Amino acid sequence: RCMSSGVPQKKGGKLKWFILLPSAALGGVAAYGEFVDPEVKKLMEENVYSPFQEYVYKPVMDMIAGSGKPAEEEQKPLVKVIPAKPVEKKPEPEKTAVKAAPASPVPAAPAPPQPAGMSAKEREKLDIEQKLQQQREKEKAENTALEGKLQELMNVCKTGLQEASEIQNEVISAVKKHAQALQTAMDDKTDILNKEGQWNAVTEAFQKRGVVTDNAKKVMDSLRSEKEKLKAMVEEARNNKSTKSNKILNQAQEAYNTVSSKLNAIESAIAKSESENRGLVKFNDLVEEGKKKFQKELESLMPDVKPGKGKKLSEEELNSLIAHAHRRIEQLQHQLANHLALEKERIQEALDMQRKADESVCDRRIEDEAQKIKNNVDLEKQKWGEEARVQFEVELRQQLARQAAAHSDHLQEVLKVQEQELLQKYERQFNLKFIEERQAFQAEIAGWVARLKGIETAVENRAAAEKIAREAQDLWLACLALNGTIRRGKEEELAWEERLKPLGNEIVAVYDAAGNHPFVNMIVSTIPEKAYVRGVWTEDTLRERFEKVSSVCKKVAAIDECGGTLYKYFISYLQSVFISLRSYDVKNLNDQVDVESMDNFEILANASYWMDRGDFEAAVRYMNQLQGEARKVAGDWLKEAKLLLETRQAAFALTAFASASGLGTVF
Amino acid sequence: MASKRSEDEYGEKVNRAIVDTGVKMATGLVVGGVFSLVLFKRRTWPIAFGVGTGFGMGYSNAENDFQNKNAALLKRLQVDIQLHN
């Protein structure tokens, strides 16, 4: 396969896919962006179209169009690359302006990074600014482009002009040379041998002249075209409002004027020299013609004779030649006579022609001068017009400034007045509202204050109640402590005497807890001092002690306080052995008791019965009825028991009081 | 340690009485014995006498201890006053 086709195919024809697929993809995306999703279009423009335009299209167009042709300047930039608002643009870059291409990506760059959080108004402003800026830039670009072009053109014209003047000189010299050569060739009779050489020189000079003339024509044509271009551009620029006021136009106009005048001068000089030498050329032509005629006649007479060559001429031929020559001479003499006759007329004609030529030249010159003057006048007019414009502009600005100042002053005054008015209105309204608000606020505050006061009193009462309750609790606790101490004493001791705990602390606690309550004070004062200092026997210990006391009392029950003899004691002891306390009937607590009738044994029986049943107080009451020695024996016990009972009574009273007062505060 | 409880007094009194009597009797015995040995040519009666004397003294002490003569006097006086009135 490599040999059949000239080009080796890679992988069996996959190359085309490398081109087709990407272009299909691009086309598809472009179509999608065009019709469906503008975001995609934007992306495409950003990433594909503008680089393509910058790096591919523009250089290519530059290369094709050459450098510095002003044709592109006339076209306005048709397209902006990425506007802030969705201005429609063709996907293919259409603009061909050289300068606008670098200008347009510039507004593209600042346009997209627009902060999103701008309001519509700001955005509008920004758009307008941007548009103005773009316009300004465009104008600037156009102006600079125009300047560049004009400058180029002017330079070109200048160089062309120089060239043209050089060439003019050349041409004139060439023409002169040609004329001179011709002259020498025709008139110089000294150097007949070198006639050919001279004629060759003539032809050379003629050729050179021709070449130079062509050159000059070319140069002048080009210069003219340049001049025309310049003029056209200047006119165009004047018509285009964005470049109307460019100073360079005047320069260009001047340049144009000079160029055109110089060109005309050159042309007229060349024409003059040509016309000067035309006569000579004509003369030469005539001579040539005559010569040729002569030669033809000679040839017709003597066809096989070549002048200056070959064999000698025969006599006949010579004779015929001479005859011919004579005839010719005659003819020529005739002609000459004719000519002499008509000389004046001819001269007149020639003069006329010359005059006509001169007139035409003159006309041309006049035209040129007129043109020049007109151009100058135009230029002057332009200049004056510009100056006047500038002046008007300045005056206008002054007036506008004055007006603006007046307007602003007026505005200021009006604004001040309005401000005052508004301030007053506002103050009035504000005061009204303020008073209203304040009243409402005060009413509310009063309400709240009343509530607050109510709450305060309630809280105070509550606090007082709580305080009383707390105090009652304290009192109650203290009484409880007292009770507990009375009941238990020092629990860790074993001996009865050591169980005594002085109640001082507890009583003081009670006293303190009660504050200065009279009831408590009174009760506390009834507590015997011994209880404070030494403490009281607990009921349990007294109960334990009662055993012994009872038994001893029983042993000495029959003895009265006088004591007794040992015999009596013995008898008493004997009696006690035989009497059992349980044999006695015990009286009920609520019965009236005739204590005189009870003997010690009965008393003891009752007491122990009640002690066994737990009624300490009853027991103590009975024990208190003992008489005689039994009483003495039970004396200590009784004392302790009475102490205990007293203290307990006080403590119970206090507890009751505490409970009562506490109870009062609970509910 | 010294219990001044009134109910213990009886017991203490009894103890004292017994102890006292015992001691006195013993002493009497001893003295009697001594006397008997020394003075009374080993007769028995001084011992008995001594013991008896001892017992008697002890008994007497005990009785005094147990009795409360002031109270008795007061009572007699009161009775007398009452009788007088």
PDB file of N, CA, C and O in Angstrom, chain A residues 496-497 545 548-549 552 556 560-562 564-566 569 632-633 635-636, chain B residues 4-10 13 59 62-63 66-69 71-72 75:
ATOM      1  N   TRP A 496     -23.671   5.362 135.662  1.00  0.00           N
ATOM      2  CA  TRP A 496     -24.837   6.242 135.630  1.00  0.00           C
ATOM      3  C   TRP A 496     -24.455   7.701 135.867  1.00  0.00           C
ATOM      4  O   TRP A 496     -24.973   8.590 135.214  1.00  0.00           O
ATOM      5  N   GLU A 497     -23.557   7.918 136.749  1.00  0.00           N
ATOM      6  CA  GLU A 497     -23.209   9.306 137.054  1.00  0.00           C
ATOM      7  C   GLU A 497     -22.545   9.990 135.879  1.00  0.00           C
ATOM      8  O   GLU A 497     -22.683  11.178 135.679  1.00  0.00           O
ATOM      9  N   ARG A 545     -31.905   2.402 138.229  1.00  0.00           N
ATOM     10  CA  ARG A 545     -31.630   2.682 139.638  1.00  0.00           C
ATOM     11  C   ARG A 545     -32.809   2.332 140.520  1.00  0.00           C
ATOM     12  O   ARG A 545     -32.654   1.974 141.688  1.00  0.00           O
ATOM     13  N   LYS A 548     -32.839  -0.939 142.580  1.00  0.00           N
ATOM     14  CA  LYS A 548     -32.141  -0.954 143.857  1.00  0.00           C
ATOM     15  C   LYS A 548     -32.889  -0.146 144.903  1.00  0.00           C
ATOM     16  O   LYS A 548     -33.028  -0.564 146.061  1.00  0.00           O
ATOM     17  N   VAL A 549     -33.319   1.024 144.421  1.00  0.00           N
ATOM     18  CA  VAL A 549     -34.017   1.917 145.360  1.00  0.00           C
ATOM     19  C   VAL A 549     -35.243   1.217 145.932  1.00  0.00           C
ATOM     20  O   VAL A 549     -35.510   1.237 147.145  1.00  0.00           O
ATOM     21  N   VAL A 552     -34.251  -1.522 148.344  1.00  0.00           N
ATOM     22  CA  VAL A 552     -33.770  -0.982 149.621  1.00  0.00           C
ATOM     23  C   VAL A 552     -34.923  -0.381 150.411  1.00  0.00           C
ATOM     24  O   VAL A 552     -35.050  -0.577 151.637  1.00  0.00           O
ATOM     25  N   VAL A 556     -36.325  -1.227 154.209  1.00  0.00           N
ATOM     26  CA  VAL A 556     -36.448  -0.291 155.334  1.00  0.00           C
ATOM     27  C   VAL A 556     -37.828   0.339 155.374  1.00  0.00           C
ATOM     28  O   VAL A 556     -38.012   1.404 155.958  1.00  0.00           O
ATOM     29  N   ASP A 560     -39.384   4.503 160.313  1.00  0.00           N
ATOM     30  CA  ASP A 560     -39.710   5.916 160.076  1.00  0.00           C
ATOM     31  C   ASP A 560     -38.441   6.738 160.122  1.00  0.00           C
ATOM     32  O   ASP A 560     -37.361   6.218 160.305  1.00  0.00           O
ATOM     33  N   GLU A 561     -38.587   8.025 160.078  1.00  0.00           N
ATOM     34  CA  GLU A 561     -37.414   8.869 159.827  1.00  0.00           C
ATOM     35  C   GLU A 561     -36.493   8.967 161.018  1.00  0.00           C
ATOM     36  O   GLU A 561     -35.398   9.496 160.920  1.00  0.00           O
ATOM     37  N   CYS A 562     -37.001   8.511 162.109  1.00  0.00           N
ATOM     38  CA  CYS A 562     -36.081   8.616 163.242  1.00  0.00           C
ATOM     39  C   CYS A 562     -34.941   7.636 163.116  1.00  0.00           C
ATOM     40  O   CYS A 562     -33.994   7.637 163.915  1.00  0.00           O
ATOM     41  N   GLY A 564     -33.754   3.812 163.414  1.00  0.00           N
ATOM     42  CA  GLY A 564     -34.238   2.746 164.258  1.00  0.00           C
ATOM     43  C   GLY A 564     -33.099   1.884 164.728  1.00  0.00           C
ATOM     44  O   GLY A 564     -31.972   1.990 164.282  1.00  0.00           O
ATOM     45  N   THR A 565     -33.519   1.140 165.709  1.00  0.00           N
ATOM     46  CA  THR A 565     -32.522   0.214 166.199  1.00  0.00           C
ATOM     47  C   THR A 565     -32.309  -0.872 165.182  1.00  0.00           C
ATOM     48  O   THR A 565     -33.095  -1.041 164.246  1.00  0.00           O
ATOM     49  N   LEU A 566     -31.251  -1.529 165.468  1.00  0.00           N
ATOM     50  CA  LEU A 566     -30.930  -2.609 164.549  1.00  0.00           C
ATOM     51  C   LEU A 566     -32.025  -3.649 164.510  1.00  0.00           C
ATOM     52  O   LEU A 566     -32.275  -4.287 163.475  1.00  0.00           O
ATOM     53  N   TYR A 569     -34.592  -2.600 162.188  1.00  0.00           N
ATOM     54  CA  TYR A 569     -34.121  -2.818 160.825  1.00  0.00           C
ATOM     55  C   TYR A 569     -34.266  -4.282 160.454  1.00  0.00           C
ATOM     56  O   TYR A 569     -34.683  -4.635 159.354  1.00  0.00           O
ATOM     57  N   LYS A 632     -35.995   8.658 152.973  1.00  0.00           N
ATOM     58  CA  LYS A 632     -34.598   9.058 153.001  1.00  0.00           C
ATOM     59  C   LYS A 632     -33.784   8.257 152.004  1.00  0.00           C
ATOM     60  O   LYS A 632     -32.960   8.775 151.290  1.00  0.00           O
ATOM     61  N   VAL A 633     -34.066   6.995 152.014  1.00  0.00           N
ATOM     62  CA  VAL A 633     -33.327   6.126 151.089  1.00  0.00           C
ATOM     63  C   VAL A 633     -33.598   6.519 149.645  1.00  0.00           C
ATOM     64  O   VAL A 633     -32.684   6.612 148.808  1.00  0.00           O
ATOM     65  N   GLY A 635     -34.462   9.301 148.670  1.00  0.00           N
ATOM     66  CA  GLY A 635     -34.348  10.749 148.531  1.00  0.00           C
ATOM     67  C   GLY A 635     -33.596  11.175 147.277  1.00  0.00           C
ATOM     68  O   GLY A 635     -34.069  11.974 146.466  1.00  0.00           O
ATOM     69  N   ASP A 636     -32.383  10.649 147.129  1.00  0.00           N
ATOM     70  CA  ASP A 636     -31.571  11.044 145.975  1.00  0.00           C
ATOM     71  C   ASP A 636     -32.269  10.738 144.651  1.00  0.00           C
ATOM     72  O   ASP A 636     -32.341  11.566 143.750  1.00  0.00           O
TER      73      ASP A 636
ATOM     74  N   LYS B   4     -22.659   8.502 146.482  1.00  0.00           N
ATOM     75  CA  LYS B   4     -23.388   9.111 147.578  1.00  0.00           C
ATOM     76  C   LYS B   4     -24.881   8.931 147.386  1.00  0.00           C
ATOM     77  O   LYS B   4     -25.664   9.761 147.802  1.00  0.00           O
ATOM     78  N   ARG B   5     -25.192   7.895 146.736  1.00  0.00           N
ATOM     79  CA  ARG B   5     -26.625   7.689 146.540  1.00  0.00           C
ATOM     80  C   ARG B   5     -27.283   7.285 147.842  1.00  0.00           C
ATOM     81  O   ARG B   5     -26.726   6.470 148.602  1.00  0.00           O
ATOM     82  N   SER B   6     -28.408   7.755 148.089  1.00  0.00           N
ATOM     83  CA  SER B   6     -29.094   7.511 149.362  1.00  0.00           C
ATOM     84  C   SER B   6     -29.485   6.042 149.498  1.00  0.00           C
ATOM     85  O   SER B   6     -29.486   5.502 150.611  1.00  0.00           O
ATOM     86  N   GLU B   7     -29.776   5.416 148.398  1.00  0.00           N
ATOM     87  CA  GLU B   7     -30.189   4.009 148.523  1.00  0.00           C
ATOM     88  C   GLU B   7     -29.005   3.128 148.825  1.00  0.00           C
ATOM     89  O   GLU B   7     -29.163   2.033 149.376  1.00  0.00           O
ATOM     90  N   ASP B   8     -27.853   3.614 148.501  1.00  0.00           N
ATOM     91  CA  ASP B   8     -26.685   2.803 148.826  1.00  0.00           C
ATOM     92  C   ASP B   8     -26.296   2.936 150.283  1.00  0.00           C
ATOM     93  O   ASP B   8     -25.558   2.092 150.806  1.00  0.00           O
ATOM     94  N   GLU B   9     -26.782   3.983 150.888  1.00  0.00           N
ATOM     95  CA  GLU B   9     -26.383   4.221 152.274  1.00  0.00           C
ATOM     96  C   GLU B   9     -26.762   3.051 153.153  1.00  0.00           C
ATOM     97  O   GLU B   9     -25.987   2.642 154.013  1.00  0.00           O
ATOM     98  N   TYR B  10     -27.933   2.576 152.977  1.00  0.00           N
ATOM     99  CA  TYR B  10     -28.392   1.417 153.746  1.00  0.00           C
ATOM    100  C   TYR B  10     -27.423   0.270 153.593  1.00  0.00           C
ATOM    101  O   TYR B  10     -26.975  -0.333 154.578  1.00  0.00           O
ATOM    102  N   LYS B  13     -24.220   1.105 155.203  1.00  0.00           N
ATOM    103  CA  LYS B  13     -24.377   1.012 156.658  1.00  0.00           C
ATOM    104  C   LYS B  13     -24.308  -0.427 157.118  1.00  0.00           C
ATOM    105  O   LYS B  13     -23.624  -0.766 158.085  1.00  0.00           O
ATOM    106  N   TYR B  59     -22.313  -3.692 167.467  1.00  0.00           N
ATOM    107  CA  TYR B  59     -23.778  -3.580 167.446  1.00  0.00           C
ATOM    108  C   TYR B  59     -24.211  -2.179 167.853  1.00  0.00           C
ATOM    109  O   TYR B  59     -25.099  -1.583 167.242  1.00  0.00           O
ATOM    110  N   ALA B  62     -23.352   0.141 165.133  1.00  0.00           N
ATOM    111  CA  ALA B  62     -24.281  -0.034 164.025  1.00  0.00           C
ATOM    112  C   ALA B  62     -25.617   0.608 164.339  1.00  0.00           C
ATOM    113  O   ALA B  62     -26.224   1.307 163.515  1.00  0.00           O
ATOM    114  N   GLU B  63     -26.027   0.381 165.492  1.00  0.00           N
ATOM    115  CA  GLU B  63     -27.328   0.960 165.848  1.00  0.00           C
ATOM    116  C   GLU B  63     -27.283   2.475 165.810  1.00  0.00           C
ATOM    117  O   GLU B  63     -28.216   3.113 165.308  1.00  0.00           O
ATOM    118  N   PHE B  66     -27.329   3.498 162.259  1.00  0.00           N
ATOM    119  CA  PHE B  66     -28.651   3.374 161.654  1.00  0.00           C
ATOM    120  C   PHE B  66     -29.642   4.382 162.194  1.00  0.00           C
ATOM    121  O   PHE B  66     -30.530   4.837 161.467  1.00  0.00           O
ATOM    122  N   GLN B  67     -29.523   4.659 163.476  1.00  0.00           N
ATOM    123  CA  GLN B  67     -30.488   5.589 164.041  1.00  0.00           C
ATOM    124  C   GLN B  67     -30.172   6.998 163.637  1.00  0.00           C
ATOM    125  O   GLN B  67     -29.027   7.317 163.297  1.00  0.00           O
ATOM    126  N   ASN B  68     -31.212   7.830 163.692  1.00  0.00           N
ATOM    127  CA  ASN B  68     -31.070   9.243 163.430  1.00  0.00           C
ATOM    128  C   ASN B  68     -31.638   9.970 164.635  1.00  0.00           C
ATOM    129  O   ASN B  68     -32.822  10.301 164.696  1.00  0.00           O
ATOM    130  N   LYS B  69     -30.804  10.212 165.637  1.00  0.00           N
ATOM    131  CA  LYS B  69     -31.284  10.667 166.930  1.00  0.00           C
ATOM    132  C   LYS B  69     -31.877  12.056 166.842  1.00  0.00           C
ATOM    133  O   LYS B  69     -32.861  12.366 167.519  1.00  0.00           O
ATOM    134  N   ALA B  71     -33.539  13.387 164.419  1.00  0.00           N
ATOM    135  CA  ALA B  71     -34.906  13.292 163.911  1.00  0.00           C
ATOM    136  C   ALA B  71     -35.840  12.777 164.985  1.00  0.00           C
ATOM    137  O   ALA B  71     -36.965  13.267 165.164  1.00  0.00           O
ATOM    138  N   ALA B  72     -35.324  11.790 165.729  1.00  0.00           N
ATOM    139  CA  ALA B  72     -36.172  11.238 166.789  1.00  0.00           C
ATOM    140  C   ALA B  72     -36.504  12.309 167.812  1.00  0.00           C
ATOM    141  O   ALA B  72     -37.655  12.445 168.250  1.00  0.00           O
ATOM    142  N   LYS B  75     -38.990  14.671 166.479  1.00  0.00           N
ATOM    143  CA  LYS B  75     -40.309  14.078 166.401  1.00  0.00           C
ATOM    144  C   LYS B  75     -40.970  14.068 167.763  1.00  0.00           C
ATOM    145  O   LYS B  75     -42.136  14.381 167.920  1.00  0.00           O
TER     146      LYS B  75
END
